Short mmCIF file of N, CA and C in Angstrom, two decimals:
data_model
loop_
_atom_site.label_atom_id
_atom_site.label_comp_id
_atom_site.label_asym_id
_atom_site.label_seq_id
_atom_site.Cartn_x
_atom_site.Cartn_y
_atom_site.Cartn_z
N MET A 230 195.30 -1.62 -71.18
CA MET A 230 196.54 -2.62 -71.16
C MET A 230 197.00 -2.50 -69.79
N SER A 231 197.18 -3.70 -69.26
CA SER A 231 197.66 -3.80 -67.92
C SER A 231 199.22 -3.87 -67.75
N GLN A 232 199.69 -3.32 -66.67
CA GLN A 232 201.18 -3.34 -66.41
C GLN A 232 201.56 -4.70 -65.77
N ALA A 233 202.49 -5.35 -66.29
CA ALA A 233 202.97 -6.59 -65.73
C ALA A 233 203.63 -6.33 -64.43
N SER A 234 203.33 -7.18 -63.48
CA SER A 234 203.85 -7.12 -62.13
C SER A 234 204.88 -8.23 -61.98
N TYR A 235 206.03 -7.88 -61.37
CA TYR A 235 207.16 -8.87 -61.16
C TYR A 235 207.50 -9.03 -59.73
N THR A 236 208.16 -10.08 -59.42
CA THR A 236 208.59 -10.39 -58.04
C THR A 236 209.44 -9.26 -57.63
N ALA A 237 209.32 -8.82 -56.34
CA ALA A 237 210.32 -7.84 -55.80
C ALA A 237 211.77 -8.33 -55.76
N LYS A 238 212.02 -9.50 -55.36
CA LYS A 238 213.36 -10.09 -55.35
C LYS A 238 213.62 -10.87 -56.60
N PRO A 239 214.85 -11.06 -57.16
CA PRO A 239 215.11 -11.77 -58.19
C PRO A 239 214.96 -13.36 -57.82
N ALA A 240 214.25 -14.07 -58.82
CA ALA A 240 214.03 -15.51 -58.63
C ALA A 240 215.33 -16.25 -58.73
N GLN A 241 216.34 -15.71 -59.53
CA GLN A 241 217.73 -16.43 -59.65
C GLN A 241 218.54 -15.27 -60.06
N ILE A 242 219.88 -15.40 -59.68
CA ILE A 242 220.98 -14.69 -60.09
C ILE A 242 222.03 -15.52 -60.71
N ILE A 243 222.33 -15.27 -62.03
CA ILE A 243 223.35 -16.07 -62.75
C ILE A 243 224.54 -15.24 -63.13
N GLU A 244 225.75 -15.80 -62.89
CA GLU A 244 227.06 -15.13 -63.29
C GLU A 244 226.95 -15.03 -64.70
N GLY A 245 227.23 -13.83 -65.27
CA GLY A 245 227.12 -13.61 -66.65
C GLY A 245 228.37 -13.88 -67.40
N GLN A 246 229.46 -14.25 -66.91
CA GLN A 246 230.72 -14.41 -67.67
C GLN A 246 230.55 -15.51 -68.65
N TYR A 247 230.80 -15.26 -69.89
CA TYR A 247 230.79 -16.23 -70.97
C TYR A 247 229.42 -16.59 -71.32
N LEU A 248 228.38 -15.93 -70.92
CA LEU A 248 226.93 -16.34 -71.09
C LEU A 248 226.50 -15.65 -72.48
N ASP A 249 225.88 -16.47 -73.31
CA ASP A 249 225.28 -16.00 -74.55
C ASP A 249 223.93 -15.41 -74.29
N PRO A 250 223.67 -14.13 -74.20
CA PRO A 250 222.45 -13.50 -73.95
C PRO A 250 221.31 -13.94 -74.71
N GLN A 251 221.56 -14.25 -76.03
CA GLN A 251 220.36 -14.67 -76.91
C GLN A 251 219.95 -16.05 -76.46
N LYS A 252 220.89 -16.89 -76.08
CA LYS A 252 220.54 -18.19 -75.67
C LYS A 252 219.74 -18.14 -74.40
N LEU A 253 220.20 -17.27 -73.52
CA LEU A 253 219.38 -17.12 -72.19
C LEU A 253 217.99 -16.73 -72.42
N ILE A 254 217.81 -15.67 -73.29
CA ILE A 254 216.53 -15.11 -73.51
C ILE A 254 215.54 -16.24 -74.19
N ARG A 255 216.11 -16.99 -75.09
CA ARG A 255 215.35 -18.06 -75.74
C ARG A 255 214.90 -19.12 -74.69
N LEU A 256 215.86 -19.51 -73.78
CA LEU A 256 215.54 -20.38 -72.66
C LEU A 256 214.43 -19.87 -71.80
N LEU A 257 214.65 -18.52 -71.34
CA LEU A 257 213.61 -17.95 -70.52
C LEU A 257 212.32 -17.94 -71.07
N GLU A 258 212.18 -17.58 -72.43
CA GLU A 258 210.86 -17.70 -73.21
C GLU A 258 210.21 -19.04 -73.14
N GLU A 259 211.15 -20.09 -73.18
CA GLU A 259 210.62 -21.44 -73.04
C GLU A 259 210.03 -21.82 -71.62
N VAL A 260 210.85 -21.35 -70.62
CA VAL A 260 210.59 -21.67 -69.37
C VAL A 260 209.34 -20.80 -68.78
N TYR A 261 209.33 -19.62 -68.92
CA TYR A 261 208.34 -18.69 -68.43
C TYR A 261 207.25 -18.33 -69.30
N GLY A 262 207.46 -18.45 -70.52
CA GLY A 262 206.41 -18.25 -71.48
C GLY A 262 206.08 -16.65 -71.71
N THR A 263 204.92 -16.42 -72.38
CA THR A 263 204.48 -14.95 -72.63
C THR A 263 203.05 -14.92 -72.04
N SER A 264 202.69 -13.70 -71.87
CA SER A 264 201.50 -13.41 -71.34
C SER A 264 200.33 -13.36 -72.50
N SER A 265 199.13 -13.28 -72.23
CA SER A 265 198.15 -13.25 -73.20
C SER A 265 198.27 -12.02 -74.08
N GLU A 266 198.86 -10.97 -73.66
CA GLU A 266 199.14 -9.77 -74.36
C GLU A 266 200.50 -10.00 -75.28
N GLY A 267 201.05 -11.10 -75.17
CA GLY A 267 202.31 -11.42 -75.96
C GLY A 267 203.60 -10.85 -75.38
N LYS A 268 203.58 -10.38 -74.09
CA LYS A 268 204.74 -9.93 -73.46
C LYS A 268 205.36 -11.07 -72.65
N ASN A 269 206.69 -10.92 -72.51
CA ASN A 269 207.31 -11.95 -71.69
C ASN A 269 206.93 -11.99 -70.29
N ASN A 270 206.82 -13.20 -69.56
CA ASN A 270 206.44 -13.33 -68.27
C ASN A 270 207.75 -13.26 -67.32
N PHE A 271 208.76 -12.51 -67.64
CA PHE A 271 209.95 -12.45 -67.03
C PHE A 271 210.63 -11.09 -67.31
N ARG A 272 211.58 -10.65 -66.53
CA ARG A 272 212.25 -9.42 -66.76
C ARG A 272 213.82 -9.84 -66.32
N VAL A 273 214.73 -9.34 -67.09
CA VAL A 273 216.11 -9.57 -66.86
C VAL A 273 216.86 -8.30 -66.67
N GLU A 274 217.74 -8.24 -65.73
CA GLU A 274 218.58 -7.10 -65.42
C GLU A 274 220.00 -7.63 -65.50
N LEU A 275 220.86 -6.92 -66.29
CA LEU A 275 222.39 -7.24 -66.13
C LEU A 275 223.16 -6.08 -65.54
N ARG A 276 223.79 -6.45 -64.31
CA ARG A 276 224.50 -5.48 -63.53
C ARG A 276 225.78 -6.25 -63.10
N LEU A 277 226.89 -5.50 -63.24
CA LEU A 277 228.20 -6.16 -62.68
C LEU A 277 228.33 -7.51 -63.06
N ASN A 278 227.99 -7.79 -64.30
CA ASN A 278 228.30 -9.14 -64.83
C ASN A 278 227.40 -10.22 -64.24
N ARG A 279 226.30 -9.88 -63.75
CA ARG A 279 225.30 -10.75 -63.17
C ARG A 279 223.97 -10.64 -63.72
N TYR A 280 223.29 -11.64 -64.19
CA TYR A 280 221.94 -11.61 -64.71
C TYR A 280 221.05 -11.88 -63.59
N LYS A 281 220.11 -10.81 -63.32
CA LYS A 281 219.08 -11.00 -62.26
C LYS A 281 217.85 -11.27 -63.03
N ILE A 282 217.15 -12.43 -62.80
CA ILE A 282 215.95 -12.91 -63.42
C ILE A 282 214.81 -12.77 -62.46
N TYR A 283 213.78 -11.96 -62.94
CA TYR A 283 212.50 -11.69 -62.10
C TYR A 283 211.41 -12.36 -62.94
N HIS A 284 210.58 -13.20 -62.36
CA HIS A 284 209.45 -13.64 -63.02
C HIS A 284 208.08 -12.91 -62.78
N SER A 285 207.18 -12.99 -63.59
CA SER A 285 205.79 -12.30 -63.50
C SER A 285 205.16 -12.99 -62.25
N GLN A 286 204.41 -12.17 -61.56
CA GLN A 286 203.71 -12.77 -60.49
C GLN A 286 202.36 -13.59 -61.02
N ASN A 287 202.18 -13.47 -62.26
CA ASN A 287 201.24 -14.33 -62.79
C ASN A 287 201.68 -15.73 -63.03
N VAL A 288 202.84 -15.97 -63.00
CA VAL A 288 203.47 -17.41 -63.28
C VAL A 288 203.30 -18.13 -61.93
N THR A 289 202.59 -19.01 -61.83
CA THR A 289 202.29 -19.66 -60.65
C THR A 289 203.25 -20.78 -60.32
N ASP A 290 203.84 -21.45 -61.32
CA ASP A 290 204.82 -22.62 -61.24
C ASP A 290 206.13 -22.26 -61.58
N ALA A 291 206.57 -21.04 -61.09
CA ALA A 291 207.83 -20.55 -61.57
C ALA A 291 209.08 -21.17 -60.77
N GLY A 292 209.91 -21.94 -61.51
CA GLY A 292 211.05 -22.46 -60.84
C GLY A 292 212.24 -21.61 -61.20
N VAL A 293 213.39 -22.28 -60.97
CA VAL A 293 214.66 -21.61 -61.35
C VAL A 293 215.32 -22.45 -62.43
N LEU A 294 216.20 -21.87 -63.27
CA LEU A 294 216.87 -22.72 -64.18
C LEU A 294 217.93 -23.70 -63.53
N THR A 295 218.08 -24.75 -64.14
CA THR A 295 218.83 -25.82 -63.67
C THR A 295 220.44 -25.42 -64.10
N GLU A 296 221.35 -26.02 -63.43
CA GLU A 296 222.70 -25.84 -63.84
C GLU A 296 223.03 -26.26 -65.33
N ALA A 297 222.29 -27.36 -65.70
CA ALA A 297 222.54 -27.91 -67.11
C ALA A 297 221.97 -26.91 -68.22
N GLN A 298 220.81 -26.23 -67.68
CA GLN A 298 220.27 -25.22 -68.64
C GLN A 298 221.18 -24.06 -68.80
N ILE A 299 221.67 -23.64 -67.68
CA ILE A 299 222.52 -22.49 -67.67
C ILE A 299 223.76 -22.82 -68.36
N ARG A 300 224.36 -23.94 -68.23
CA ARG A 300 225.58 -24.46 -68.85
C ARG A 300 225.39 -24.42 -70.44
N ASP A 301 224.17 -24.83 -71.02
CA ASP A 301 223.84 -24.72 -72.37
C ASP A 301 223.82 -23.29 -72.95
N CYS A 302 223.66 -22.27 -72.00
CA CYS A 302 223.61 -20.97 -72.43
C CYS A 302 224.99 -20.30 -72.46
N ARG A 303 225.86 -21.05 -71.95
CA ARG A 303 227.31 -20.34 -71.89
C ARG A 303 227.88 -20.65 -73.25
N ALA A 304 228.75 -19.62 -73.46
CA ALA A 304 229.51 -19.55 -74.94
C ALA A 304 230.49 -20.81 -75.06
N TYR A 305 230.95 -21.35 -73.97
CA TYR A 305 232.03 -22.32 -74.01
C TYR A 305 231.38 -23.63 -73.50
N GLY A 306 230.06 -23.66 -73.12
CA GLY A 306 229.44 -24.76 -72.39
C GLY A 306 229.53 -26.16 -73.11
N ARG A 307 229.42 -26.13 -74.55
CA ARG A 307 229.33 -27.28 -75.21
C ARG A 307 230.76 -28.09 -75.24
N LEU A 308 231.84 -27.17 -74.99
CA LEU A 308 233.13 -27.79 -75.09
C LEU A 308 233.49 -28.76 -73.99
N TRP A 309 232.80 -28.72 -72.86
CA TRP A 309 232.99 -29.37 -71.63
C TRP A 309 232.13 -30.66 -71.57
N ASP A 310 231.09 -30.85 -72.39
CA ASP A 310 230.23 -31.95 -72.46
C ASP A 310 230.84 -33.18 -73.07
#
């Protein structure tokens, strides 16, 4: 079994205030997908109310989440639309 290798610097840092972690993980699974071994192609760290997102080096077309996608993950995001 091979160890997944992630980027050294986070691909994106998102302020975590009012963020629904379950929605964020579902979104990241859609965006980055899973490996052939069934593991996520991303890693998330939560420190000091900030989510640091690292993507697998195997993901060639890795972008960042848009503001609209992040807003949909916020617990209050739907109130403002």
